mmCIF file of C-alpha atoms and ligand atoms in Angstrom:
data_model
loop_
_atom_site.group_PDB
_atom_site.id
_atom_site.type_symbol
_atom_site.label_atom_id
_atom_site.label_comp_id
_atom_site.label_asym_id
_atom_site.label_seq_id
_atom_site.Cartn_x
_atom_site.Cartn_y
_atom_site.Cartn_z
ATOM 1 C CA MET A 22 -81.563 -58.632 -118.426
ATOM 2 C CA LEU A 23 -79.902 -56.502 -115.843
ATOM 3 C CA THR A 24 -77.870 -58.296 -113.261
ATOM 4 C CA LEU A 25 -76.230 -57.199 -110.093
ATOM 5 C CA GLU A 26 -72.974 -59.041 -109.636
ATOM 6 C CA SER A 27 -71.551 -58.904 -106.188
ATOM 7 C CA THR A 28 -69.447 -61.875 -105.269
ATOM 8 C CA LYS A 29 -67.660 -60.063 -102.480
ATOM 9 C CA PRO A 30 -69.001 -58.746 -99.190
ATOM 10 C CA SER A 31 -70.333 -55.206 -99.242
ATOM 11 C CA SER A 32 -67.308 -53.797 -97.436
ATOM 12 C CA ASN A 33 -65.481 -54.113 -100.755
ATOM 13 C CA THR A 34 -67.739 -51.553 -102.424
ATOM 14 C CA ALA A 35 -65.256 -49.044 -101.041
ATOM 15 C CA LEU A 36 -63.005 -49.982 -103.964
ATOM 16 C CA GLY A 37 -65.586 -48.673 -106.386
ATOM 17 C CA ARG A 38 -68.669 -49.544 -108.373
ATOM 18 C CA VAL A 39 -68.150 -50.433 -112.033
ATOM 19 C CA LEU A 40 -70.797 -50.607 -114.742
ATOM 20 C CA VAL A 41 -69.774 -53.022 -117.526
ATOM 21 C CA VAL A 42 -71.641 -52.437 -120.807
ATOM 22 C CA GLU A 43 -71.073 -55.159 -123.377
ATOM 23 C CA ASP A 44 -73.522 -57.126 -125.538
ATOM 24 C CA GLU A 45 -71.339 -60.207 -125.974
ATOM 25 C CA GLU A 46 -72.155 -62.339 -122.992
ATOM 26 C CA THR A 47 -68.829 -64.166 -122.720
ATOM 27 C CA ILE A 48 -66.806 -60.958 -122.730
ATOM 28 C CA ARG A 49 -69.253 -59.230 -120.380
ATOM 29 C CA GLU A 50 -69.178 -62.044 -117.852
ATOM 30 C CA THR A 51 -65.394 -62.421 -118.054
ATOM 31 C CA ILE A 52 -64.874 -58.720 -117.363
ATOM 32 C CA ALA A 53 -67.462 -58.718 -114.580
ATOM 33 C CA LEU A 54 -65.883 -61.721 -112.913
ATOM 34 C CA SER A 55 -62.344 -60.359 -113.157
ATOM 35 C CA LEU A 56 -63.367 -57.016 -111.695
ATOM 36 C CA SER A 57 -65.348 -58.533 -108.864
ATOM 37 C CA ASP A 58 -62.424 -60.855 -108.101
ATOM 38 C CA GLU A 59 -60.391 -57.683 -107.672
ATOM 39 C CA GLY A 60 -62.936 -56.490 -105.122
ATOM 40 C CA TYR A 61 -64.992 -54.104 -107.248
ATOM 41 C CA ASP A 62 -68.744 -53.983 -107.061
ATOM 42 C CA VAL A 63 -69.898 -54.796 -110.607
ATOM 43 C CA ILE A 64 -73.157 -54.058 -112.425
ATOM 44 C CA THR A 65 -73.650 -55.260 -116.002
ATOM 45 C CA ALA A 66 -75.801 -54.084 -118.896
ATOM 46 C CA GLU A 67 -76.028 -55.770 -122.280
ATOM 47 C CA ASP A 68 -77.224 -52.853 -124.352
ATOM 48 C CA GLY A 69 -76.900 -49.093 -124.592
ATOM 49 C CA SER A 70 -80.368 -48.107 -123.445
ATOM 50 C CA LYS A 71 -80.125 -50.123 -120.228
ATOM 51 C CA ALA A 72 -76.689 -48.707 -119.550
ATOM 52 C CA LEU A 73 -78.002 -45.186 -120.036
ATOM 53 C CA GLU A 74 -80.878 -45.840 -117.681
ATOM 54 C CA ILE A 75 -78.516 -47.105 -114.966
ATOM 55 C CA ALA A 76 -76.016 -44.288 -115.478
ATOM 56 C CA CYS A 77 -78.674 -41.560 -115.333
ATOM 57 C CA ARG A 78 -80.565 -43.084 -112.438
ATOM 58 C CA THR A 79 -77.468 -43.494 -110.299
ATOM 59 C CA HIS A 80 -76.245 -40.033 -111.240
ATOM 60 C CA GLN A 81 -79.516 -38.306 -110.308
ATOM 61 C CA SER A 82 -80.512 -40.341 -107.296
ATOM 62 C CA THR A 83 -78.077 -42.428 -105.350
ATOM 63 C CA ALA A 84 -80.843 -43.745 -103.091
ATOM 64 C CA GLN A 85 -82.296 -46.321 -105.476
ATOM 65 C CA LEU A 86 -79.161 -48.219 -106.334
ATOM 66 C CA GLY A 87 -77.257 -47.594 -103.131
ATOM 67 C CA SER A 88 -74.211 -45.782 -104.467
ATOM 68 C CA PRO A 89 -73.335 -44.051 -107.719
ATOM 69 C CA ILE A 90 -71.297 -45.617 -110.505
ATOM 70 C CA ASP A 91 -67.577 -44.854 -110.147
ATOM 71 C CA LEU A 92 -66.463 -46.140 -113.550
ATOM 72 C CA ILE A 93 -68.048 -47.324 -116.806
ATOM 73 C CA VAL A 94 -66.388 -49.948 -119.019
ATOM 74 C CA LEU A 95 -68.100 -49.392 -122.342
ATOM 75 C CA ASP A 96 -68.121 -51.431 -125.553
ATOM 76 C CA LEU A 97 -68.569 -49.318 -128.713
ATOM 77 C CA MET A 98 -70.691 -51.653 -130.844
ATOM 78 C CA LEU A 99 -73.923 -52.089 -128.905
ATOM 79 C CA PRO A 100 -77.593 -52.636 -129.730
ATOM 80 C CA HIS A 101 -80.049 -49.706 -129.329
ATOM 81 C CA VAL A 102 -77.677 -46.916 -128.341
ATOM 82 C CA ASN A 103 -74.073 -47.304 -129.482
ATOM 83 C CA GLY A 104 -71.122 -46.654 -127.203
ATOM 84 C CA LEU A 105 -70.158 -43.275 -128.665
ATOM 85 C CA ASP A 106 -73.695 -41.899 -128.405
ATOM 86 C CA LEU A 107 -73.972 -43.286 -124.909
ATOM 87 C CA CYS A 108 -70.774 -41.546 -123.930
ATOM 88 C CA ARG A 109 -72.048 -38.238 -125.369
ATOM 89 C CA LEU A 110 -75.396 -38.576 -123.603
ATOM 90 C CA ILE A 111 -73.798 -39.347 -120.245
ATOM 91 C CA ARG A 112 -71.552 -36.270 -120.530
ATOM 92 C CA HIS A 113 -74.505 -34.191 -121.682
ATOM 93 C CA GLU A 114 -76.215 -35.046 -118.380
ATOM 94 C CA GLY A 115 -73.269 -33.395 -116.652
ATOM 95 C CA ASN A 116 -72.063 -36.791 -115.443
ATOM 96 C CA ASN A 117 -68.257 -36.901 -115.256
ATOM 97 C CA VAL A 118 -67.949 -40.573 -114.319
ATOM 98 C CA PRO A 119 -64.716 -42.002 -115.811
ATOM 99 C CA ILE A 120 -65.383 -44.006 -118.990
ATOM 100 C CA LEU A 121 -63.095 -46.667 -120.458
ATOM 101 C CA ILE A 122 -64.063 -47.528 -124.041
ATOM 102 C CA LEU A 123 -63.557 -51.040 -125.410
ATOM 103 C CA SER A 124 -63.513 -51.504 -129.124
ATOM 104 C CA ALA A 125 -62.581 -53.940 -131.833
ATOM 105 C CA LYS A 126 -61.682 -50.923 -133.939
ATOM 106 C CA GLY A 127 -58.135 -49.875 -133.299
ATOM 107 C CA SER A 128 -57.500 -47.045 -135.702
ATOM 108 C CA GLU A 129 -56.248 -43.699 -134.530
ATOM 109 C CA THR A 130 -59.475 -42.038 -135.744
ATOM 110 C CA ASP A 131 -61.707 -44.222 -133.578
ATOM 111 C CA ARG A 132 -59.512 -43.580 -130.620
ATOM 112 C CA VAL A 133 -59.641 -39.832 -131.183
ATOM 113 C CA VAL A 134 -63.428 -39.884 -131.659
ATOM 114 C CA GLY A 135 -63.788 -41.891 -128.443
ATOM 115 C CA LEU A 136 -61.752 -39.397 -126.479
ATOM 116 C CA GLU A 137 -63.458 -36.431 -128.160
ATOM 117 C CA VAL A 138 -66.916 -37.569 -127.026
ATOM 118 C CA GLY A 139 -65.702 -37.570 -123.450
ATOM 119 C CA ALA A 140 -64.214 -41.014 -122.802
ATOM 120 C CA ASP A 141 -61.197 -41.040 -120.496
ATOM 121 C CA ASP A 142 -59.355 -44.045 -121.881
ATOM 122 C CA TYR A 143 -59.584 -46.519 -124.746
ATOM 123 C CA LEU A 144 -58.676 -50.196 -124.974
ATOM 124 C CA THR A 145 -58.608 -52.184 -128.214
ATOM 125 C CA LYS A 146 -59.952 -55.730 -128.403
ATOM 126 C CA PRO A 147 -58.547 -58.261 -127.911
ATOM 127 C CA PHE A 148 -57.057 -57.178 -124.577
ATOM 128 C CA GLY A 149 -55.779 -58.986 -121.498
ATOM 129 C CA MET A 150 -57.718 -58.817 -118.243
ATOM 130 C CA ARG A 151 -54.625 -57.636 -116.396
ATOM 131 C CA GLU A 152 -54.396 -54.640 -118.682
ATOM 132 C CA LEU A 153 -58.112 -53.895 -118.304
ATOM 133 C CA ILE A 154 -57.862 -54.033 -114.521
ATOM 134 C CA ALA A 155 -54.753 -51.850 -114.481
ATOM 135 C CA ARG A 156 -56.547 -49.220 -116.608
ATOM 136 C CA CYS A 157 -59.647 -49.352 -114.411
ATOM 137 C CA ARG A 158 -57.575 -48.944 -111.295
ATOM 138 C CA ALA A 159 -55.723 -45.963 -112.769
ATOM 139 C CA LEU A 160 -58.970 -44.253 -113.821
ATOM 140 C CA LEU A 161 -60.555 -44.772 -110.402
ATOM 141 C CA ARG A 162 -57.460 -43.485 -108.650
ATOM 142 C CA ARG A 163 -57.427 -40.369 -110.826
ATOM 143 C CA SER A 164 -61.118 -39.666 -110.325
ATOM 144 C CA ASN A 165 -61.067 -40.226 -106.557
ATOM 145 C CA HIS A 166 -58.291 -37.712 -106.416
ATOM 146 C CA GLY A 167 -60.279 -35.330 -108.629
ATOM 147 C CA ASN A 168 -63.466 -35.745 -106.617
ATOM 148 C CA SER A 169 -61.861 -34.862 -103.336
ATOM 149 C CA GLN A 170 -60.693 -31.638 -104.975
ATOM 150 C CA SER A 171 -63.667 -30.651 -107.061
ATOM 151 C CA GLN A 172 -66.706 -31.867 -105.153
ATOM 152 C CA GLU A 173 -65.832 -31.438 -101.524
ATOM 153 C CA THR A 174 -63.624 -28.403 -101.493
ATOM 154 C CA ALA A 175 -62.996 -25.292 -103.495
ATOM 155 C CA LEU A 176 -60.760 -25.276 -106.567
ATOM 156 C CA THR A 177 -57.915 -22.846 -106.096
ATOM 157 C CA PHE A 178 -55.410 -21.577 -108.613
ATOM 158 C CA LYS A 179 -53.140 -18.696 -107.636
ATOM 159 C CA ASP A 180 -55.603 -15.929 -106.688
ATOM 160 C CA ILE A 181 -58.745 -17.547 -108.154
ATOM 161 C CA VAL A 182 -61.028 -19.643 -105.954
ATOM 162 C CA LEU A 183 -64.010 -21.531 -107.390
ATOM 163 C CA TYR A 184 -66.663 -23.067 -105.111
ATOM 164 C CA PRO A 185 -68.369 -25.816 -107.176
ATOM 165 C CA GLN A 186 -71.309 -26.397 -104.826
ATOM 166 C CA GLU A 187 -72.093 -22.724 -104.394
ATOM 167 C CA CYS A 188 -71.427 -21.700 -108.034
ATOM 168 C CA ARG A 189 -69.256 -18.856 -106.794
ATOM 169 C CA VAL A 190 -65.924 -17.541 -108.010
ATOM 170 C CA VAL A 191 -63.660 -15.193 -106.085
ATOM 171 C CA VAL A 192 -60.845 -13.415 -107.932
ATOM 172 C CA ARG A 193 -58.233 -11.487 -105.924
ATOM 173 C CA GLY A 194 -60.620 -11.323 -102.994
ATOM 174 C CA SER A 195 -63.697 -10.105 -104.891
ATOM 175 C CA GLU A 196 -66.609 -12.191 -106.052
ATOM 176 C CA ILE A 197 -67.223 -12.019 -109.814
ATOM 177 C CA ASN A 198 -70.379 -12.724 -111.812
ATOM 178 C CA LEU A 199 -70.171 -15.491 -114.392
ATOM 179 C CA SER A 200 -72.852 -16.861 -116.708
ATOM 180 C CA PRO A 201 -73.596 -20.596 -116.250
ATOM 181 C CA LYS A 202 -71.552 -21.425 -119.394
ATOM 182 C CA GLU A 203 -68.619 -19.328 -118.211
ATOM 183 C CA PHE A 204 -68.793 -20.965 -114.791
ATOM 184 C CA ARG A 205 -68.831 -24.487 -116.234
ATOM 185 C CA MET A 206 -65.959 -23.665 -118.528
ATOM 186 C CA LEU A 207 -63.860 -22.265 -115.697
ATOM 187 C CA GLU A 208 -64.703 -25.244 -113.488
ATOM 188 C CA LEU A 209 -63.583 -27.614 -116.252
ATOM 189 C CA PHE A 210 -60.337 -25.679 -116.785
ATOM 190 C CA MET A 211 -59.543 -25.389 -113.065
ATOM 191 C CA GLY A 212 -60.269 -29.093 -112.548
ATOM 192 C CA HIS A 213 -57.566 -29.945 -115.113
ATOM 193 C CA PRO A 214 -54.750 -27.393 -114.805
ATOM 194 C CA ARG A 215 -52.439 -27.164 -117.843
ATOM 195 C CA ARG A 216 -54.500 -29.660 -119.837
ATOM 196 C CA VAL A 217 -55.035 -28.502 -123.421
ATOM 197 C CA TRP A 218 -58.662 -28.486 -124.564
ATOM 198 C CA SER A 219 -59.630 -28.323 -128.230
ATOM 199 C CA ARG A 220 -62.577 -26.078 -129.149
ATOM 200 C CA GLU A 221 -64.538 -29.168 -130.215
ATOM 201 C CA ARG A 222 -63.945 -30.874 -126.892
ATOM 202 C CA LEU A 223 -64.976 -27.758 -124.979
ATOM 203 C CA ILE A 224 -68.195 -27.544 -127.007
ATOM 204 C CA GLU A 225 -68.883 -31.215 -126.294
ATOM 205 C CA ARG A 226 -68.370 -30.744 -122.561
ATOM 206 C CA ILE A 227 -69.986 -27.322 -122.055
ATOM 207 C CA TRP A 228 -72.678 -27.035 -124.738
ATOM 208 C CA GLY A 229 -73.395 -30.727 -125.327
ATOM 209 C CA PRO A 230 -73.755 -32.831 -128.476
ATOM 210 C CA ASP A 231 -76.736 -30.935 -129.911
ATOM 211 C CA PHE A 232 -74.932 -27.603 -130.157
ATOM 212 C CA MET A 233 -75.482 -26.129 -133.623
ATOM 213 C CA GLY A 234 -73.142 -23.120 -133.539
ATOM 214 C CA ASP A 235 -69.475 -23.090 -134.510
ATOM 215 C CA SER A 236 -66.247 -23.130 -132.556
ATOM 216 C CA LYS A 237 -66.038 -19.312 -132.589
ATOM 217 C CA THR A 238 -68.494 -19.465 -129.683
ATOM 218 C CA VAL A 239 -65.704 -20.923 -127.577
ATOM 219 C CA ASP A 240 -63.378 -18.047 -128.483
ATOM 220 C CA VAL A 241 -66.050 -15.526 -127.505
ATOM 221 C CA HIS A 242 -66.584 -17.167 -124.109
ATOM 222 C CA ILE A 243 -62.834 -17.338 -123.527
ATOM 223 C CA ARG A 244 -62.624 -13.607 -124.247
ATOM 224 C CA TRP A 245 -65.417 -12.872 -121.756
ATOM 225 C CA LEU A 246 -63.786 -15.068 -119.114
ATOM 226 C CA ARG A 247 -60.446 -13.337 -119.643
ATOM 227 C CA GLU A 248 -62.067 -9.957 -119.161
ATOM 228 C CA LYS A 249 -63.425 -11.131 -115.818
ATOM 229 C CA LEU A 250 -60.364 -13.059 -114.591
ATOM 230 C CA GLU A 251 -57.209 -11.586 -116.027
ATOM 231 C CA ARG A 252 -55.380 -8.497 -114.831
ATOM 232 C CA ASP A 253 -54.530 -7.794 -118.454
ATOM 233 C CA PRO A 254 -56.879 -9.692 -120.805
ATOM 234 C CA SER A 255 -54.578 -9.110 -123.794
ATOM 235 C CA HIS A 256 -51.686 -10.798 -121.929
ATOM 236 C CA PRO A 257 -53.490 -13.607 -120.097
ATOM 237 C CA ASP A 258 -51.901 -15.408 -117.121
ATOM 238 C CA TYR A 259 -54.661 -18.005 -116.736
ATOM 239 C CA LEU A 260 -56.464 -18.779 -119.978
ATOM 240 C CA ILE A 261 -53.656 -19.447 -122.384
ATOM 241 C CA THR A 262 -54.096 -19.927 -126.143
ATOM 242 C CA VAL A 263 -52.218 -22.985 -127.416
ATOM 243 C CA ARG A 264 -51.829 -22.310 -131.122
ATOM 244 C CA GLY A 265 -53.180 -25.013 -133.380
ATOM 245 C CA PHE A 266 -54.706 -26.926 -130.425
ATOM 246 C CA GLY A 267 -57.005 -24.821 -128.277
ATOM 247 C CA TYR A 268 -56.741 -23.486 -124.736
ATOM 248 C CA ARG A 269 -55.274 -24.416 -121.406
ATOM 249 C CA PHE A 270 -55.556 -23.068 -117.874
ATOM 250 C CA GLY A 271 -52.354 -21.967 -116.160
HETATM 251 CA CA1 CA B 55 -70.270 -55.376 -128.995
#
């Protein structure tokens, strides 16, 4: 069953629309109630396939469900499609909606796997509702800030300007030609200045979960991007190698 939970008037949807994916009814309803008490517009799904359907539908067409999902609160152990696969699939669709993973597993490995597949934050069960709400609020604040930069206006870093809607990049006043993969990689880097990306994470975000090649592919694309962006590709100012970790921008 798919339920729309809106206990507050529609003016409160301005706070954000949250999809809660959890198969245990008590937990699902408690989270939904707490979030709608805070003024969020809450949709619930009790299994992975329904959650995927909602996430994809709202990502592709905002007309059917009114407005897109602003945040997903996602349990890991779910029937049909588990939380990690769901997370991968959502990112593979090019959907960057913030995802907060909930899990009974608390080991470092699970946390790392969760973040590697594209989740933004991770909360271990049992957790307090105050903590959950604080995390949700922080994620929404971060993404609203990110959206106003990446979706509505150009991304600018020193003398590089990237226009996300037009798929154009201007370097030192001249437009350069990038392949779709190079463009997506640069967009990801410029959207998160100074953040270090591992090769695995870059593959996950740019090539998707079905990519069969190895992480050398990332190095090759970085080299091509450097040749197009850097004044001196052997002494890069933008795409910096972080030894033992991966790459960062700026
Ligand atoms: Ca569960």
